[in-house]
PDB file of C-alpha atoms in Angstrom:
ATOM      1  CA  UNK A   1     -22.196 -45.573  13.183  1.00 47.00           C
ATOM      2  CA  UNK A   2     -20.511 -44.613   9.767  1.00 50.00           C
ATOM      3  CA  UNK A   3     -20.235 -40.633   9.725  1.00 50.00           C
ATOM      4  CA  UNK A   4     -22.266 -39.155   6.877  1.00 56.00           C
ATOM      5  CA  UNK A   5     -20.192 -38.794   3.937  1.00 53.00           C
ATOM      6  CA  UNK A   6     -21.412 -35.523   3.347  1.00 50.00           C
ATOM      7  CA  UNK A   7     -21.196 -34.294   6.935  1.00 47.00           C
ATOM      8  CA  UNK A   8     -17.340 -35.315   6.160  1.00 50.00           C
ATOM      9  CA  UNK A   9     -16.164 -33.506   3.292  1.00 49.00           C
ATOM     10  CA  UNK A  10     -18.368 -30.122   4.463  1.00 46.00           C
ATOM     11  CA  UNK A  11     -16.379 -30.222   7.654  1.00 45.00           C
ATOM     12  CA  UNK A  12     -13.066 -30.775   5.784  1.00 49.00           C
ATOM     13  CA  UNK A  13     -13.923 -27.393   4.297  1.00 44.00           C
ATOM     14  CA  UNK A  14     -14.618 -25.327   6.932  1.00 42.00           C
ATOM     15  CA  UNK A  15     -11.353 -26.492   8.443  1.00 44.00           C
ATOM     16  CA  UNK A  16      -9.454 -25.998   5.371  1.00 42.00           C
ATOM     17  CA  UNK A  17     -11.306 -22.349   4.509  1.00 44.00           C
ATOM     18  CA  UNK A  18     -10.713 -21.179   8.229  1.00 42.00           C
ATOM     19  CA  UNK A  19      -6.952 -22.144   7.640  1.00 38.00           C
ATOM     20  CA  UNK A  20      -6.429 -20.450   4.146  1.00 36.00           C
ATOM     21  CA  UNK A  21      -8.224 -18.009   5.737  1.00 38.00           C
ATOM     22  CA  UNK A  22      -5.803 -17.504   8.584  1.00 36.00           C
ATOM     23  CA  UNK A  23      -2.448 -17.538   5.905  1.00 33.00           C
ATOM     24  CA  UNK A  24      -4.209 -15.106   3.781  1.00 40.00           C
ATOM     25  CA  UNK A  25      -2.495 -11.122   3.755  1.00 53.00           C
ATOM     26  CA  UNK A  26      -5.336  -8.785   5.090  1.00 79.00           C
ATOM     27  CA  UNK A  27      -3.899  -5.469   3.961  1.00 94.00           C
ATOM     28  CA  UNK A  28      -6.090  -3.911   1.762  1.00 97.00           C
ATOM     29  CA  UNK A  29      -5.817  -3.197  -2.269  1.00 97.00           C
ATOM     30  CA  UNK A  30      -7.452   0.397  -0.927  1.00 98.00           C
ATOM     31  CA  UNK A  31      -7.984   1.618   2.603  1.00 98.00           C
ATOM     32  CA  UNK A  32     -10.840   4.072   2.105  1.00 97.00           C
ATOM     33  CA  UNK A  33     -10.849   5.663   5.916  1.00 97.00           C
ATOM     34  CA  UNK A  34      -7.885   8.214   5.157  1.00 98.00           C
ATOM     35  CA  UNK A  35      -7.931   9.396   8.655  1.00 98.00           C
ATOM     36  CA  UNK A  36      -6.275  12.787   9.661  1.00 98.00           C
ATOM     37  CA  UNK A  37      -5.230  15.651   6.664  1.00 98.00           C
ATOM     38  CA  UNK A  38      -1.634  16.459   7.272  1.00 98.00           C
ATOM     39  CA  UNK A  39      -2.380  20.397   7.001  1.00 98.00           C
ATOM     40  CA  UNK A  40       0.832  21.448   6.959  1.00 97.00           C
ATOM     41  CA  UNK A  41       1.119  20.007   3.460  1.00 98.00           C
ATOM     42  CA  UNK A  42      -2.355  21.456   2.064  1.00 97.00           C
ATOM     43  CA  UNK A  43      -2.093  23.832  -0.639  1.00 97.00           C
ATOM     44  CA  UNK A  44       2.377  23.450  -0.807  1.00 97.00           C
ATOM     45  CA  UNK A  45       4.193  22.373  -2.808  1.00 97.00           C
ATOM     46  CA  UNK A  46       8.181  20.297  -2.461  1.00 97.00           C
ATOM     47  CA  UNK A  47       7.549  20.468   1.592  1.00 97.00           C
ATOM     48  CA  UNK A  48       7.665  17.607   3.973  1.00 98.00           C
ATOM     49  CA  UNK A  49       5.974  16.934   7.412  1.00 98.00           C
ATOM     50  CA  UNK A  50       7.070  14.940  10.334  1.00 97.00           C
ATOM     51  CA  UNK A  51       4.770  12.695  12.208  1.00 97.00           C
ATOM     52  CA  UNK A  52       5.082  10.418  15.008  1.00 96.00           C
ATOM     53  CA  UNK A  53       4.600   6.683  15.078  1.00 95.00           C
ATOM     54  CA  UNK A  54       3.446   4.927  18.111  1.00 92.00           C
ATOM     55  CA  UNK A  55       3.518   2.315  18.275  1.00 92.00           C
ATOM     56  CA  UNK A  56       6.786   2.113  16.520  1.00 93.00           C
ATOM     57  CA  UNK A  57       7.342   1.238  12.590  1.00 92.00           C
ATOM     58  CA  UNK A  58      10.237  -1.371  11.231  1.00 94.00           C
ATOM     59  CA  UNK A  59      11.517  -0.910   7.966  1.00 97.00           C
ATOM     60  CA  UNK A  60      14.867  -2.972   7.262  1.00 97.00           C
ATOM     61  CA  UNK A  61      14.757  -4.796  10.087  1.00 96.00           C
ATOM     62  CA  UNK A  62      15.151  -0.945  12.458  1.00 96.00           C
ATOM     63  CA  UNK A  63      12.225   0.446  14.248  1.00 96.00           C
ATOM     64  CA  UNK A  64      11.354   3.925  13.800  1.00 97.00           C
ATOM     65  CA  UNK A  65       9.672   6.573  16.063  1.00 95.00           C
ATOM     66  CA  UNK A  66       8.835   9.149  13.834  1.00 97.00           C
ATOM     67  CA  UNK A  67       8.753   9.665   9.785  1.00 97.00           C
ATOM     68  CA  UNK A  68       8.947  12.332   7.166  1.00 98.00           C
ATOM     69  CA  UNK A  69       5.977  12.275   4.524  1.00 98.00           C
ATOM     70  CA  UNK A  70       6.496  14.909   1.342  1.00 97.00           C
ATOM     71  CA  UNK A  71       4.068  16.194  -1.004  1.00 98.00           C
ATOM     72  CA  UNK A  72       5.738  14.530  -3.906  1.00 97.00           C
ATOM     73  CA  UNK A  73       5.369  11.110  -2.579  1.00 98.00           C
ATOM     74  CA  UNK A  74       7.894   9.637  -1.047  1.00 97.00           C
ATOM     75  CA  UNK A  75       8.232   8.680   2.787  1.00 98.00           C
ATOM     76  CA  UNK A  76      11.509   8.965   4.533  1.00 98.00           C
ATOM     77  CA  UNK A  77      12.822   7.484   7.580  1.00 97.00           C
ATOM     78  CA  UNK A  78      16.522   8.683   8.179  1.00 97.00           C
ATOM     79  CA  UNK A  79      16.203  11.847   6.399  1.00 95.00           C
ATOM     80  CA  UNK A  80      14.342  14.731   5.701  1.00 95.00           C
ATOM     81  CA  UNK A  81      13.956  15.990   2.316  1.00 95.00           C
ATOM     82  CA  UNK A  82      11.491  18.244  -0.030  1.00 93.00           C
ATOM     83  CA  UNK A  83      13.348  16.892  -3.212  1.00 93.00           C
ATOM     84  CA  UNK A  84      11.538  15.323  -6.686  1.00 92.00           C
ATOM     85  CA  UNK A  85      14.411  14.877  -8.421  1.00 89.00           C
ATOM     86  CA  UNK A  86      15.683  11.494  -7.355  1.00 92.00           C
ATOM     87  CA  UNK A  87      16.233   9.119 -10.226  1.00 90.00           C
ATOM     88  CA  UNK A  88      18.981   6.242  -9.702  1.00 91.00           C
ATOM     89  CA  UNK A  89      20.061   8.785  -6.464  1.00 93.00           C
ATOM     90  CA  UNK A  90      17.399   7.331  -4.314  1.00 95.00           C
ATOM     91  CA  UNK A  91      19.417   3.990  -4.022  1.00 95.00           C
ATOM     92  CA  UNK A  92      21.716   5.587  -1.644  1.00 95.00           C
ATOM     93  CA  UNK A  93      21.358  10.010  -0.905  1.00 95.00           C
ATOM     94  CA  UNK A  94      17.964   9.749   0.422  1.00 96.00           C
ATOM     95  CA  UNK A  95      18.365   7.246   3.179  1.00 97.00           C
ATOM     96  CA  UNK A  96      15.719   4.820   4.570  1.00 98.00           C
ATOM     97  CA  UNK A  97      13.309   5.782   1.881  1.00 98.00           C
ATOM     98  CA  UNK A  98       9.364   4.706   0.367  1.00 98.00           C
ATOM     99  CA  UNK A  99       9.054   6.138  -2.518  1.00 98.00           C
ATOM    100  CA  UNK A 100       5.270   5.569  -2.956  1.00 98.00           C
ATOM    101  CA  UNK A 101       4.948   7.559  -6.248  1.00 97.00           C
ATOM    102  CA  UNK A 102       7.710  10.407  -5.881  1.00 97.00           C
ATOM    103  CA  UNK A 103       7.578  12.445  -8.617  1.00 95.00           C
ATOM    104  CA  UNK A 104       7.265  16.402  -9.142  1.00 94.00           C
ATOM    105  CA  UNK A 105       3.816  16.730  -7.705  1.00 96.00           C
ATOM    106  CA  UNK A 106       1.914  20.090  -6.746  1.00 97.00           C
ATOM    107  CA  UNK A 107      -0.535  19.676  -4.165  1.00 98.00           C
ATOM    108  CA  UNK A 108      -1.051  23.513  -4.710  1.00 98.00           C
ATOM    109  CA  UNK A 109      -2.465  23.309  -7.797  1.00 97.00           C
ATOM    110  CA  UNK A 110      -5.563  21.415  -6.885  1.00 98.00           C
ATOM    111  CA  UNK A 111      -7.763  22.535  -4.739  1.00 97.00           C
ATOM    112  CA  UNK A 112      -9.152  19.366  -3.313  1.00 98.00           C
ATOM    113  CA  UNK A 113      -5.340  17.676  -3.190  1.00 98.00           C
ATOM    114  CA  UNK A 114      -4.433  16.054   0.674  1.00 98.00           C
ATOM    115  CA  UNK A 115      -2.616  14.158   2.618  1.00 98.00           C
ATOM    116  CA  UNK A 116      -3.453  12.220   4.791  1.00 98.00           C
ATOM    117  CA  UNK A 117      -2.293  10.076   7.827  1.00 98.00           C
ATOM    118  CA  UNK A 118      -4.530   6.641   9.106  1.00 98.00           C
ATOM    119  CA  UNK A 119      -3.601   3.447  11.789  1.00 97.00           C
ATOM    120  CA  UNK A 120      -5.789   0.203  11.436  1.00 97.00           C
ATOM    121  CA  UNK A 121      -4.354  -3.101  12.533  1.00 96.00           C
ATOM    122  CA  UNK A 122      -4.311  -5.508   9.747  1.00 94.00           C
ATOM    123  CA  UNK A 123      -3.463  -9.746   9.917  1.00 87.00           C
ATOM    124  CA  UNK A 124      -3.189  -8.780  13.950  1.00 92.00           C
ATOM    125  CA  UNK A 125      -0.479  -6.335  12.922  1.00 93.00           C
ATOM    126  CA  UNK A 126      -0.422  -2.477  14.008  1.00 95.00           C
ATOM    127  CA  UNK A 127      -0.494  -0.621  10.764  1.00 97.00           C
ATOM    128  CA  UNK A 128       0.355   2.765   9.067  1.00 98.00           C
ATOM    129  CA  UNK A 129      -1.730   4.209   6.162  1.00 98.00           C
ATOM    130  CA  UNK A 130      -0.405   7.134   4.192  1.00 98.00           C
ATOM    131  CA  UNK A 131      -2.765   8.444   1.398  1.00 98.00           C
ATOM    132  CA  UNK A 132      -2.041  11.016  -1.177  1.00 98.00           C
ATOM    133  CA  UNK A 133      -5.470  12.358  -2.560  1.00 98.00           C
ATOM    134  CA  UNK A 134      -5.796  13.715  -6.086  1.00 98.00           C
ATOM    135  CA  UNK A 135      -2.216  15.454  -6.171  1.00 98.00           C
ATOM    136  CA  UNK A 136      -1.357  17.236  -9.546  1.00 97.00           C
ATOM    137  CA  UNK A 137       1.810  17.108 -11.708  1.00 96.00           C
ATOM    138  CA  UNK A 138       3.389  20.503 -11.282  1.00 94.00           C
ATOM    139  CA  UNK A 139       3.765  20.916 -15.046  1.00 92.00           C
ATOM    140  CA  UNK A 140       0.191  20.161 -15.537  1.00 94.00           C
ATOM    141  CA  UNK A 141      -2.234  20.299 -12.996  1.00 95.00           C
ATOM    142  CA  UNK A 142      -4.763  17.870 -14.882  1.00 96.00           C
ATOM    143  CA  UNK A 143      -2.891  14.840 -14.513  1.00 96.00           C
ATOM    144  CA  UNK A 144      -3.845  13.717 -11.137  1.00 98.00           C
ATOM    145  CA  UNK A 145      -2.831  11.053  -8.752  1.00 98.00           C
ATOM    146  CA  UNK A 146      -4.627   9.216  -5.684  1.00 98.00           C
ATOM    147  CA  UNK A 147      -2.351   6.595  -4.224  1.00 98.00           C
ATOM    148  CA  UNK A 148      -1.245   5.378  -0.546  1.00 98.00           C
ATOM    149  CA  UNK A 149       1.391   3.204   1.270  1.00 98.00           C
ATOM    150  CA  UNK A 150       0.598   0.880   3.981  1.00 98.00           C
ATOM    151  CA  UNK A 151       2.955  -0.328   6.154  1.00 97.00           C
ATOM    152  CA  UNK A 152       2.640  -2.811   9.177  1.00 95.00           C
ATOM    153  CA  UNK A 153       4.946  -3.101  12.266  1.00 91.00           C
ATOM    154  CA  UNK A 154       6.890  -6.093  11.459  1.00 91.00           C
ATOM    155  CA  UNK A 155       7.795  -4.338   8.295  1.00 95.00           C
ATOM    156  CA  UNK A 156       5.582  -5.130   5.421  1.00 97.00           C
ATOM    157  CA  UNK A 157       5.012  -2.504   2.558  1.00 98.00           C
ATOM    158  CA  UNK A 158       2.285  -1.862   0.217  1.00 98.00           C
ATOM    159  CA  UNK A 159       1.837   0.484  -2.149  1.00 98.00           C
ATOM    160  CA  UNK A 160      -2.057   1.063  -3.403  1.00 98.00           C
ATOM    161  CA  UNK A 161      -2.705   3.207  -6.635  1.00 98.00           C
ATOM    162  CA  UNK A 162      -6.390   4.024  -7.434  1.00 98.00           C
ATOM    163  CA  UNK A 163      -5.446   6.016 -10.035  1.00 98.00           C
ATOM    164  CA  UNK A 164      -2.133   7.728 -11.519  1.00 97.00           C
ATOM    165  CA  UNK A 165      -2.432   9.929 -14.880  1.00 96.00           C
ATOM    166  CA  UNK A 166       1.237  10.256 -14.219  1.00 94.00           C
ATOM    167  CA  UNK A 167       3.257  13.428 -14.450  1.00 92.00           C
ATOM    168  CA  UNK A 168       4.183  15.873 -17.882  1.00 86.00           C
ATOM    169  CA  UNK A 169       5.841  13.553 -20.135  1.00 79.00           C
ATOM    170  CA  UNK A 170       8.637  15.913 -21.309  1.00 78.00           C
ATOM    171  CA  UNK A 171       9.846  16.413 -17.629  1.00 73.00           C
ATOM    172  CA  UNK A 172      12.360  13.959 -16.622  1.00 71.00           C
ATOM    173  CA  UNK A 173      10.006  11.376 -16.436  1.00 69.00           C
ATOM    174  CA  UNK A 174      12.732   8.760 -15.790  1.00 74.00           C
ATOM    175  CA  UNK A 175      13.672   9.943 -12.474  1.00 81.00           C
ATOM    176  CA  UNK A 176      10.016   9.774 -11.147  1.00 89.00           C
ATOM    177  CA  UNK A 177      10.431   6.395  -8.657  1.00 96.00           C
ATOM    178  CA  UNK A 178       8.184   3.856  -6.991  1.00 97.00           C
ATOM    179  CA  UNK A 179       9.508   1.330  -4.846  1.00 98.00           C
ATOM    180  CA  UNK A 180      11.833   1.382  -1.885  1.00 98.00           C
ATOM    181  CA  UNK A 181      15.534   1.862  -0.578  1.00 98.00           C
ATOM    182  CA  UNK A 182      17.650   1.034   2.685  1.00 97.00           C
ATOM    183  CA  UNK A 183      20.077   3.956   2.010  1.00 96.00           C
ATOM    184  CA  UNK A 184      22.920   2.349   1.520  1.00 95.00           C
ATOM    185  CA  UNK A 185      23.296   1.543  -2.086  1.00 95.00           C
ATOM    186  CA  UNK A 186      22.630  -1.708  -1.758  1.00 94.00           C
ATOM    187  CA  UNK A 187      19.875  -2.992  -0.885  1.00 96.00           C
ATOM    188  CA  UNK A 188      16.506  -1.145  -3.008  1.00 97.00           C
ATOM    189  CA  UNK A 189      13.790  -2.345  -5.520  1.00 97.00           C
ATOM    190  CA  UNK A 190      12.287   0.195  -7.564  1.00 97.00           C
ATOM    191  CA  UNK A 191      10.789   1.348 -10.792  1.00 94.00           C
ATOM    192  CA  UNK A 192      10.718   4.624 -12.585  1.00 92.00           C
ATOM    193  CA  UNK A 193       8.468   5.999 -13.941  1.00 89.00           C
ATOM    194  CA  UNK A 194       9.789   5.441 -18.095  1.00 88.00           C
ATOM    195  CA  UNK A 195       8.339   1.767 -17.635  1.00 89.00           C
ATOM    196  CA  UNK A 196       5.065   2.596 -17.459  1.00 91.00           C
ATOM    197  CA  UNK A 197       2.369   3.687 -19.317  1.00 91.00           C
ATOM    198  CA  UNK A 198      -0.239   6.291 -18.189  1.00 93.00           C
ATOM    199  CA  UNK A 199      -3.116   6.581 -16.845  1.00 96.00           C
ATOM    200  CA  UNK A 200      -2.960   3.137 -14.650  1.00 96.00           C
ATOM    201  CA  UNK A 201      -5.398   2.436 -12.159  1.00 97.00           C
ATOM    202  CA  UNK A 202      -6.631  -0.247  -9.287  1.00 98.00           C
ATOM    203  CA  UNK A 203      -3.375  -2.284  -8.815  1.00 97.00           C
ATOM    204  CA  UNK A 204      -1.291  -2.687  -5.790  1.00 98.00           C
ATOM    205  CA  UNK A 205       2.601  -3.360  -5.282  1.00 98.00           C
ATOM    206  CA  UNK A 206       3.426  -5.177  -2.180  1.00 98.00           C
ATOM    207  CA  UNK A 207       6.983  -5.999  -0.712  1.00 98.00           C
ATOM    208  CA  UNK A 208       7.048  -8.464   2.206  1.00 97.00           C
ATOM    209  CA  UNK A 209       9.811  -8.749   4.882  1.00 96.00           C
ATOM    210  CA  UNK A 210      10.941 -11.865   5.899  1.00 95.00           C
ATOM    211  CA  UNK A 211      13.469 -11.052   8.706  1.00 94.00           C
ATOM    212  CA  UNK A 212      16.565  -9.948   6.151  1.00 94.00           C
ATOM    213  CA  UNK A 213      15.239  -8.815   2.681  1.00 95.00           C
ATOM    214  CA  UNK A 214      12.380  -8.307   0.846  1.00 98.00           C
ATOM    215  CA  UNK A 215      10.212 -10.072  -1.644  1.00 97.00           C
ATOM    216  CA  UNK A 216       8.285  -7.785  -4.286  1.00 97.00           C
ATOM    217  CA  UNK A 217       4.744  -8.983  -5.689  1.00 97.00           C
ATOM    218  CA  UNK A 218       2.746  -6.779  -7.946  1.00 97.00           C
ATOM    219  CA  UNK A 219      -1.149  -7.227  -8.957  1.00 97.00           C
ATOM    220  CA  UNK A 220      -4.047  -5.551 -10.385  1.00 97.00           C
ATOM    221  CA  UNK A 221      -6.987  -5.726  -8.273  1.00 97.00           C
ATOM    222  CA  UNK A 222      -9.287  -8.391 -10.032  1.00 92.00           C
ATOM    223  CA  UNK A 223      -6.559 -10.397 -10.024  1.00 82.00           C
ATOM    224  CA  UNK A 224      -6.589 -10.655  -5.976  1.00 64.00           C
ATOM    225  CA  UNK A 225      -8.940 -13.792  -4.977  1.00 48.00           C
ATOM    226  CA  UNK A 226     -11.731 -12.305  -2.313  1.00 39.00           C
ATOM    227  CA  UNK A 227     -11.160 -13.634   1.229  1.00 39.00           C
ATOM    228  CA  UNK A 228     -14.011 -14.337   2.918  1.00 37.00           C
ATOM    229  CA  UNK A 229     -13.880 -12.778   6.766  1.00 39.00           C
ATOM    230  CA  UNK A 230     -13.880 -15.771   9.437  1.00 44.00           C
ATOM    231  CA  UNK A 231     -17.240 -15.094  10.564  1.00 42.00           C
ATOM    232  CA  UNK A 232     -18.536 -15.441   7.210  1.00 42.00           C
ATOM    233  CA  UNK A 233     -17.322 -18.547   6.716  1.00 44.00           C
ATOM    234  CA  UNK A 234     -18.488 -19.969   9.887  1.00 46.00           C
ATOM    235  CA  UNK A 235     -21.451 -18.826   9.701  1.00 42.00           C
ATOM    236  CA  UNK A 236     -21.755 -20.511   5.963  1.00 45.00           C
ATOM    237  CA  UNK A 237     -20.281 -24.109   6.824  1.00 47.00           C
ATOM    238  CA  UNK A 238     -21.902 -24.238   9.771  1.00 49.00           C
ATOM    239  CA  UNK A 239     -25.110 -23.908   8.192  1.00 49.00           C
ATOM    240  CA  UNK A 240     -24.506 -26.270   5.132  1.00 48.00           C
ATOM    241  CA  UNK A 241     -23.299 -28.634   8.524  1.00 50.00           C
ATOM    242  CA  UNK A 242     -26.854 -28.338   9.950  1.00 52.00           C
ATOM    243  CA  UNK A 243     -28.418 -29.415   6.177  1.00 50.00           C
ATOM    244  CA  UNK A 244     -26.436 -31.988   5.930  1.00 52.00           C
ATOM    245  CA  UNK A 245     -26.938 -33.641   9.602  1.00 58.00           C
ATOM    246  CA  UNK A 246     -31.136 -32.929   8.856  1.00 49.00           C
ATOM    247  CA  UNK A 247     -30.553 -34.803   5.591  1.00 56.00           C
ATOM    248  CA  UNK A 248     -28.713 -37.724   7.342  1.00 55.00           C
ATOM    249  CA  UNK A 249     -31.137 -37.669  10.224  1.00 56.00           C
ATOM    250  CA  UNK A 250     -33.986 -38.209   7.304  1.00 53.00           C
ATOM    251  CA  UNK A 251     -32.607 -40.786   5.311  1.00 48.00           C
TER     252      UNK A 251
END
């Protein structure tokens, strides 16, 4: 017996969706469950707070057990600093660094600014979620800024902005940074803040590891093709499966 043509080509796609499915980079353009307020960093301003990872977190290829998060943005790894002023410097004085948005930013002047500190497990991978929540520039508390940097185990990075009205244009805004640094002078990719125009919003930079460097992608969030979750796409095929065996079984 000849199998139904259209029992064929509807099974063909619920193997092929499963498996793009499967390939496809779960780490969200937002993670909305911010998790726990790093209180040491509520109402401050140019102060950082250590917290402890475990399970461990790999940037460069080294694991780290603990990491410095500071209210202007950045994320560091091998040092501890409460510095805004970076510029071309965070290439190599800052050390193992995520600059996420680092900028002169004022948490003080806002009363609903935080930080906050989130694990999920994304793609099967244990994950870290850093989210900074409505911080103000520190020349002008108006301008506010909601972003957050994810980063997974093996060492993937990405950095979510929901919205950035950027900082006072007439303070140094070339040295404010976004993007990320080994420490050594070396090996970063970053931007400042001078090639981009404000307010942006919705659009995600991601930088994945593949064992010895990393690869930078950048996209705004309509651009990012929806990924149905496994379940959904069982569910689906298997039911346009069923129509077409009852339409086979008819004929």
């Amino acid at each position: 017996m000849r199998p139904n043509k259209t029992f064929t080509a509807l099974f063909s796609t619920l193997v092929l969706g499963l498996s793009l499915n499967a390939q496809a980079s779960l780490i969200p353009n937002w993670y909305n469950d911010f998790g726990t307020e790093l209180t040491d960093l509520t109402d401050e301003d140019d102060l950082y707070q250590e917290v402890a990872l475990s399970p461990t977190m790999s940037v460069y290829g080294a694991s780290y057990n603990s990491v410095s998060v500071n209210t202007n943005g950045s994320i560091n790894f091998t040092e501890t600093t409460d510095d805004y002023d970076v510029g071309d410097e965070f290439e190599d004085d800052y050390g193992v660094s995520i600059a996420a948005f680092w900028s002169d930013l004022d948490p003080s002047e806002n009363d609903d600014a935080r930080i906050f500190q989130n694990t999920s497990v994304f793609d099967g991978q244990n994950a870290y979620i850093f989210t900074w929540f409505e911080i103000p520039d520190y020349e002008d508390e108006d301008l506010l800024n909601t972003f957050q940097a994810i980063i997974t185990e093996s060492g993937d990075i990405q950095l979510n902005f929901l919205s950035l009205d950027g900082v006072d244009p007439d303070e140094h805004p070339d040295e404010g940074v976004v993007g990320i640094s080994d420490g050594s002078g070396s090996n970063f990719d970053y931007q400042t803040m001078d090639t981009w125009d404000f307010p942006r919003s919705e659009f995600s930079i991601g930088y994945t590891w593949d064992g010895n460097d990393y690869t930078r992608s950048e996209w705004s969030w309509d651009q990012r093709v929806a990924v149905s979750e496994p379940s959904t796409l069982i569910v689906l095929s298997l039911g346009l499966l069923g129509l077409a065996r009852l339409r086979s079984n008819k004929k």
